[in-house]
Amino acid sequence: MSDPATASPLTARHDRLAGALSDAGLDALVLNPSPSLTYLTGLHFHLSERPVVGIFTPGGAPALVLPELEAQKLEGAPFRAKAFTYSEDLSTWGPAFREAAEAAGIEGKRVGVEPRSLRVLELRLLEKAAPDAAFVSGEDAVAALRMRKDEAELALMRKAVVIAQNALEATLPAVRPGVTEREIAAELILHMLREGSDGELPFQPIIAFGANSANPHAVPTDYALQMGDLVLFDWGANERGYFSDLTRTFRMGGVDPELAKIADIVRRANRAGFEAAGPGVPAGVVDDVARKVIEDAGYGEYFVHRTGHGLGMEVHEEPYIRGDNERLLDVGMTFTIEPGIYLPGRGGVRIEDDVVITEDGAESLSDLPRGLLPLG
Ligand code: CO
């Protein structure tokens, strides 16, 4: 089934593929079921025991190897593709791969793959089908292709943010002394599904109360909320394969003045990072600027992670907002800005927004209040 929201930009994506491949010194790109395969086909394939690969070459129609029982998926595809199918008889896999490799002309060529996605299963079949091809990392080409979001993608990301924000607002009334992190996680997930998120959430929401909020990767526990606790939510929704990823921190009643103070510092760091972001700015500068606010306030050692990460069809992708990343931000790039301060044993505050680079700066897709608001 083709996805109407991504059907029209497919031609533009295929056109850009040629440039991305030649910049990376590659002749072709081979993808198995992954966000990148969906990006270039508009089709959703499942990773299963049956191998599926798409071979993409500049200007040519993609060659797709897939089981007969999935061939029907290509019928509605909004682009030309050559299908090479195999049956339930395992001896038909090799010939299907060989014919596809021949049709795509990859023998003896430099072929990019996604090292974190392609399995030994597909790689062995490809190596047999094109023994003189070099299969190398195509990560740079994939990043160059996918980093700048087109309008169709941005529309989906905006929707994913709206779903997540509405779900949080629907969940907050349930947060009161005595509820557990797990109970609130269940509520939040329920509300995300009700608001229209796809069932496959980008990640398991983090709900962290009190001292647990000092762990940036906390997992919801049976800890019951007490007055004076911080309440941290890190959650996101999925709109047809595009994700949101937000964090907000609240307080249950009055909190230790130092926790209120770090909340204010984090809010200023989030703001400073956002204001620093714009086209032509190195990604690392956004990290530097946000980090400086926290360092100047004397809490540098408690900001233990990078300021953000690219976001789109994956929760973590390029551009990474890390001090050493010299990659220049460009119009259409989407990423998180999420500084935090974590005081072990006491509590942590993180404020995370999803932003897109615009012609003259950046736009935040998320607009929930960022202050340390009281609950109940
Ligand atoms: Co994040």
Coordinates of C-alpha atoms and ligand atoms in Angstrom, one line a residue:
M1 CA 0.0 0.0 0.0
S2 CA 1.4 3.3 -0.9
D3 CA 1.2 6.2 1.5
P4 CA -0.5 9.2 -0.1
A5 CA 1.4 11.6 2.2
T6 CA 4.7 10.5 1.0
A7 CA 3.9 9.4 -2.6
S8 CA 4.4 12.7 -4.3
P9 CA 7.9 13.5 -3.0
L10 CA 9.3 10.0 -4.0
T11 CA 10.4 11.2 -7.4
A12 CA 12.3 14.1 -5.8
R13 CA 13.9 11.7 -3.3
H14 CA 15.0 9.3 -6.1
D15 CA 16.5 12.3 -8.0
R16 CA 18.5 13.4 -4.9
L17 CA 19.7 9.8 -4.4
A18 CA 22.1 10.1 -7.4
G19 CA 23.8 13.1 -5.8
A20 CA 24.0 11.5 -2.4
L21 CA 25.6 8.4 -3.8
S22 CA 28.2 10.2 -5.9
D23 CA 29.1 12.4 -3.0
A24 CA 29.7 9.3 -0.9
G25 CA 31.6 7.6 -3.7
L26 CA 29.0 4.9 -4.1
D27 CA 27.5 3.3 -7.2
A28 CA 24.4 1.9 -5.5
L29 CA 22.5 1.6 -2.2
V30 CA 21.0 -1.7 -0.9
L31 CA 18.4 -1.4 1.8
N32 CA 16.5 -4.0 3.8
P33 CA 13.3 -3.2 5.7
S34 CA 14.2 0.0 7.5
P35 CA 13.0 3.7 7.7
S36 CA 15.3 4.4 4.7
L37 CA 13.6 1.7 2.5
T38 CA 10.2 3.3 3.4
Y39 CA 11.6 6.7 2.7
L40 CA 12.6 5.7 -0.9
T41 CA 9.6 3.5 -1.6
G42 CA 6.7 4.8 0.4
L43 CA 6.1 1.2 1.3
H44 CA 6.3 -0.6 4.6
F45 CA 8.1 -3.9 4.7
H46 CA 8.5 -6.0 7.8
L47 CA 11.8 -7.4 8.9
S48 CA 11.1 -11.2 9.0
E49 CA 12.8 -14.5 8.4
R50 CA 12.3 -13.9 4.7
P51 CA 14.8 -11.5 3.3
V52 CA 13.6 -8.3 1.5
V53 CA 16.0 -5.9 -0.2
G54 CA 15.8 -2.9 -2.5
I55 CA 18.7 -2.1 -4.8
F56 CA 18.8 1.6 -5.8
T57 CA 21.0 2.9 -8.5
P58 CA 21.2 6.4 -9.9
G59 CA 18.5 6.9 -12.6
G60 CA 17.5 3.2 -12.7
A61 CA 14.3 1.7 -11.5
P62 CA 14.9 0.1 -8.1
A63 CA 15.2 -3.7 -8.1
L64 CA 13.3 -5.3 -5.2
V65 CA 13.8 -8.8 -4.0
L66 CA 10.9 -10.0 -2.0
P67 CA 8.7 -13.1 -1.3
E68 CA 6.0 -13.8 -3.8
L69 CA 3.4 -13.3 -1.1
E70 CA 4.4 -9.7 -0.7
A71 CA 4.7 -8.9 -4.4
Q72 CA 1.2 -7.4 -4.4
K73 CA 2.6 -4.5 -2.3
L74 CA 4.3 -3.2 -5.4
E75 CA 1.1 -2.9 -7.4
G76 CA 0.0 0.4 -6.0
A77 CA 3.6 1.7 -5.8
P78 CA 3.9 5.3 -7.2
F79 CA 7.1 4.5 -9.0
R80 CA 8.5 2.0 -11.4
A81 CA 10.2 -1.0 -9.8
K82 CA 11.6 -4.3 -11.0
A83 CA 10.4 -7.1 -8.7
F84 CA 12.4 -10.3 -8.2
T85 CA 10.3 -12.8 -6.2
Y86 CA 11.1 -16.1 -4.5
S87 CA 8.8 -18.8 -3.2
E88 CA 8.6 -20.7 0.1
D89 CA 11.2 -23.1 -1.5
L90 CA 14.6 -21.8 0.0
S91 CA 16.4 -22.8 -3.2
T92 CA 14.7 -19.9 -5.0
W93 CA 16.2 -17.2 -2.8
G94 CA 19.7 -17.3 -4.4
P95 CA 18.4 -17.0 -8.0
A96 CA 16.1 -14.1 -7.1
F97 CA 19.1 -12.2 -5.5
R98 CA 21.3 -13.0 -8.5
E99 CA 18.8 -11.8 -11.1
A100 CA 18.2 -8.6 -9.1
A101 CA 22.0 -7.9 -8.8
E102 CA 22.4 -8.4 -12.5
A103 CA 19.4 -6.2 -13.4
A104 CA 20.8 -3.4 -11.1
G105 CA 24.4 -4.0 -12.4
I106 CA 26.1 -4.0 -9.0
E107 CA 28.7 -6.7 -9.7
G108 CA 32.1 -5.2 -9.2
K109 CA 30.7 -1.9 -7.9
R110 CA 30.8 -0.1 -4.5
V111 CA 27.5 -0.7 -2.9
G112 CA 26.4 1.2 0.3
V113 CA 24.5 -0.7 3.0
E114 CA 23.1 0.3 6.4
P115 CA 25.5 -1.5 8.8
R116 CA 23.0 -1.2 11.7
S117 CA 20.1 -2.6 9.7
L118 CA 21.3 -5.1 7.1
R119 CA 21.7 -8.5 8.5
V120 CA 24.2 -11.3 7.8
L121 CA 21.2 -13.1 6.2
E122 CA 20.9 -10.5 3.4
L123 CA 24.6 -9.7 3.2
R124 CA 25.5 -13.4 2.5
L125 CA 22.9 -13.6 -0.3
L126 CA 24.1 -10.3 -1.8
E127 CA 27.8 -11.4 -1.7
K128 CA 26.9 -14.6 -3.4
A129 CA 24.9 -12.7 -6.0
A130 CA 27.6 -10.2 -6.7
P131 CA 30.9 -11.7 -5.5
D132 CA 33.1 -8.9 -6.8
A133 CA 31.0 -6.0 -5.4
A134 CA 32.3 -4.2 -2.3
F135 CA 29.6 -3.8 0.3
V136 CA 30.5 -0.8 2.5
S137 CA 28.8 1.6 4.9
G138 CA 26.3 3.9 3.1
E139 CA 25.5 5.8 6.3
D140 CA 26.7 9.2 5.0
A141 CA 24.6 8.9 1.8
V142 CA 21.5 7.9 3.8
A143 CA 22.1 10.8 6.3
A144 CA 22.5 13.2 3.4
L145 CA 19.3 12.0 1.8
R146 CA 17.1 12.0 4.9
M147 CA 18.3 14.9 7.0
R148 CA 16.4 17.7 5.4
K149 CA 12.8 17.0 5.8
D150 CA 10.3 17.8 2.9
E151 CA 6.9 19.4 3.5
A152 CA 5.2 16.0 3.6
E153 CA 7.5 14.8 6.3
L154 CA 7.2 18.0 8.3
A155 CA 3.4 17.7 8.3
L156 CA 3.7 14.2 9.8
M157 CA 6.2 15.4 12.4
R158 CA 3.9 18.3 13.4
K159 CA 1.1 15.9 13.8
A160 CA 3.2 13.6 16.0
V161 CA 4.0 16.5 18.2
V162 CA 0.3 17.5 18.5
I163 CA -0.7 13.9 19.4
A164 CA 2.0 13.8 22.1
Q165 CA 1.1 17.2 23.6
N166 CA -2.6 16.4 23.7
A167 CA -1.9 13.0 25.3
L168 CA 0.2 14.6 28.0
E169 CA -2.5 17.2 28.8
A170 CA -5.1 14.4 29.0
T171 CA -2.8 12.5 31.4
L172 CA -1.8 15.2 33.9
P173 CA -5.1 15.2 35.8
A174 CA -4.3 11.6 36.9
V175 CA -1.0 12.7 38.5
R176 CA -1.5 12.9 42.2
P177 CA 0.2 11.7 45.4
G178 CA 0.2 7.9 45.6
V179 CA 0.1 7.0 41.9
T180 CA 3.0 5.1 40.5
E181 CA 5.2 5.8 37.6
R182 CA 3.9 2.7 35.8
E183 CA 0.3 3.7 36.3
I184 CA 1.0 7.1 34.7
A185 CA 3.0 5.5 31.9
A186 CA -0.1 3.3 31.2
E187 CA -2.4 6.4 31.1
L188 CA 0.0 8.3 28.8
I189 CA 0.2 5.4 26.4
L190 CA -3.5 5.0 26.4
H191 CA -4.0 8.7 25.6
M192 CA -1.4 8.6 22.9
L193 CA -3.3 5.8 21.1
R194 CA -6.6 7.6 21.7
E195 CA -5.2 10.8 20.2
G196 CA -4.2 8.8 17.1
S197 CA -0.6 7.7 17.5
D198 CA 0.4 4.6 15.6
G199 CA 0.7 1.6 18.0
E200 CA 4.4 1.3 17.6
L201 CA 5.6 4.1 19.8
P202 CA 9.0 5.6 19.1
F203 CA 10.2 4.5 22.5
Q204 CA 8.9 3.4 25.9
P205 CA 7.8 6.7 27.7
I206 CA 10.0 7.7 30.7
I207 CA 7.9 8.7 33.7
A208 CA 10.2 9.5 36.6
F209 CA 9.2 10.8 40.0
G210 CA 11.4 12.3 42.7
A211 CA 15.0 11.0 42.8
N212 CA 14.3 8.7 39.8
S213 CA 14.2 11.9 37.6
A214 CA 17.9 12.2 38.2
N215 CA 18.4 9.2 35.9
P216 CA 18.2 10.4 32.3
H217 CA 17.2 6.9 31.1
A218 CA 14.9 6.0 33.9
V219 CA 12.3 3.2 33.4
P220 CA 8.9 3.5 35.0
T221 CA 8.8 1.7 38.4
D222 CA 6.2 1.1 41.1
Y223 CA 7.5 4.1 43.1
A224 CA 4.5 6.1 44.3
L225 CA 4.5 9.9 43.9
Q226 CA 5.0 12.0 47.0
M227 CA 4.5 15.7 47.7
G228 CA 7.7 17.6 47.0
D229 CA 8.7 15.3 44.1
L230 CA 9.7 16.4 40.6
V231 CA 7.6 14.7 37.9
L232 CA 9.5 14.1 34.6
F233 CA 7.9 12.9 31.3
D234 CA 9.9 12.0 28.3
W235 CA 7.6 10.7 25.6
G236 CA 6.7 10.8 21.9
A237 CA 4.1 9.7 19.4
N238 CA 4.3 8.1 16.0
E239 CA 2.4 9.6 13.0
R240 CA 2.7 7.2 10.1
G241 CA 6.3 6.5 10.8
Y242 CA 7.4 10.0 11.9
F243 CA 8.2 10.6 15.5
S244 CA 8.0 13.3 18.2
D245 CA 10.2 13.2 21.3
L246 CA 9.4 15.7 24.1
T247 CA 10.3 16.1 27.7
R248 CA 8.7 18.3 30.4
T249 CA 9.3 18.4 34.1
F250 CA 6.6 19.4 36.7
R251 CA 6.5 19.5 40.5
M252 CA 4.1 17.9 42.9
G253 CA 3.5 20.7 45.4
G254 CA 6.4 22.8 46.7
V255 CA 9.9 21.5 45.9
D256 CA 13.4 22.0 47.4
P257 CA 14.4 25.6 46.2
E258 CA 17.5 24.1 44.5
L259 CA 15.3 22.0 42.3
A260 CA 13.3 25.0 41.3
K261 CA 16.6 26.8 40.6
I262 CA 17.9 24.1 38.3
A263 CA 14.6 24.1 36.5
D264 CA 15.0 27.7 35.7
I265 CA 18.6 27.2 34.5
V266 CA 17.5 24.3 32.2
R267 CA 14.7 26.5 30.8
R268 CA 17.2 29.2 29.9
A269 CA 19.6 26.6 28.4
N270 CA 16.8 25.2 26.2
R271 CA 16.0 28.7 25.1
A272 CA 19.6 29.7 24.4
G273 CA 20.1 26.5 22.3
F274 CA 17.0 27.3 20.3
E275 CA 18.1 30.8 19.7
A276 CA 21.5 29.7 18.5
A277 CA 20.1 27.3 16.0
G278 CA 19.8 28.4 12.3
P279 CA 21.0 27.6 8.8
G280 CA 24.8 27.6 8.5
V281 CA 25.4 27.1 12.2
P282 CA 27.5 24.0 13.2
A283 CA 25.4 21.5 15.1
G284 CA 28.0 21.6 17.8
V285 CA 27.4 25.3 18.5
V286 CA 23.9 24.6 19.7
D287 CA 25.3 22.2 22.2
D288 CA 28.0 24.7 23.2
V289 CA 25.6 27.5 23.8
A290 CA 23.1 25.5 25.8
R291 CA 25.9 23.9 27.8
K292 CA 27.5 27.3 28.6
V293 CA 24.3 28.5 30.3
I294 CA 24.4 25.4 32.6
E295 CA 28.2 25.7 33.2
D296 CA 28.0 29.4 34.0
A297 CA 25.4 28.6 36.6
G298 CA 27.8 26.1 38.2
Y299 CA 26.0 22.9 37.2
G300 CA 28.1 21.8 34.2
E301 CA 29.1 18.5 35.8
Y302 CA 25.4 17.6 36.2
F303 CA 24.6 17.9 32.5
V304 CA 25.7 14.5 31.5
H305 CA 24.6 14.1 27.9
R306 CA 24.6 15.8 24.5
T307 CA 22.1 18.6 23.9
G308 CA 20.0 16.8 21.3
H309 CA 19.7 14.5 18.3
G310 CA 18.2 14.4 14.9
L311 CA 14.6 13.2 14.8
G312 CA 12.3 11.9 12.0
M313 CA 11.7 8.3 11.0
E314 CA 14.1 7.4 13.8
V315 CA 14.4 8.7 17.3
H316 CA 18.1 9.1 17.0
E317 CA 19.5 10.1 13.7
E318 CA 21.7 12.9 12.1
P319 CA 22.3 15.7 13.0
Y320 CA 23.5 14.9 16.5
I321 CA 23.7 18.0 18.6
R322 CA 27.0 17.3 20.2
G323 CA 29.9 19.7 20.8
D324 CA 32.2 18.0 18.4
N325 CA 29.7 17.9 15.5
E326 CA 30.9 20.4 12.8
R327 CA 28.0 19.5 10.5
L328 CA 26.3 22.7 9.4
L329 CA 22.6 22.9 10.1
D330 CA 20.4 23.5 7.1
V331 CA 16.8 24.3 6.3
G332 CA 14.5 21.4 6.9
M333 CA 16.7 19.6 9.4
T334 CA 14.8 18.4 12.5
F335 CA 16.3 17.7 15.9
T336 CA 15.7 17.9 19.6
I337 CA 17.0 20.4 22.0
E338 CA 17.0 18.8 25.5
P339 CA 19.4 20.1 28.1
G340 CA 19.1 18.7 31.6
I341 CA 20.6 18.9 35.1
Y342 CA 20.5 15.8 37.2
L343 CA 21.3 15.9 41.0
P344 CA 21.9 12.3 42.1
G345 CA 19.5 11.1 44.8
R346 CA 17.4 14.3 44.6
G347 CA 16.0 14.9 41.2
G348 CA 16.6 16.0 37.6
V349 CA 15.0 18.4 35.2
R350 CA 15.1 18.1 31.4
I351 CA 13.2 20.2 28.9
E352 CA 13.1 18.9 25.4
D353 CA 11.6 20.4 22.3
D354 CA 11.5 19.3 18.6
V355 CA 12.7 22.0 16.2
V356 CA 13.1 22.5 12.5
I357 CA 15.7 24.8 10.9
T358 CA 14.0 27.5 8.8
E359 CA 15.4 30.2 6.4
D360 CA 16.1 32.6 9.2
G361 CA 16.5 30.5 12.4
A362 CA 14.6 27.7 13.9
E363 CA 10.9 26.9 14.7
S364 CA 9.9 24.9 17.6
L365 CA 7.2 22.3 16.7
S366 CA 6.4 21.9 20.4
D367 CA 4.8 24.6 22.5
L368 CA 3.8 23.2 25.8
P369 CA 4.9 25.5 28.7
R370 CA 8.5 24.9 29.8
G371 CA 8.3 26.2 33.3
L372 CA 8.3 24.0 36.5
L373 CA 4.5 24.0 36.8
P374 CA 2.7 22.6 39.8
L375 CA 0.4 19.6 39.4
G376 CA -2.8 18.7 41.3
Ligands
CO1 CO 15.3 12.9 22.9

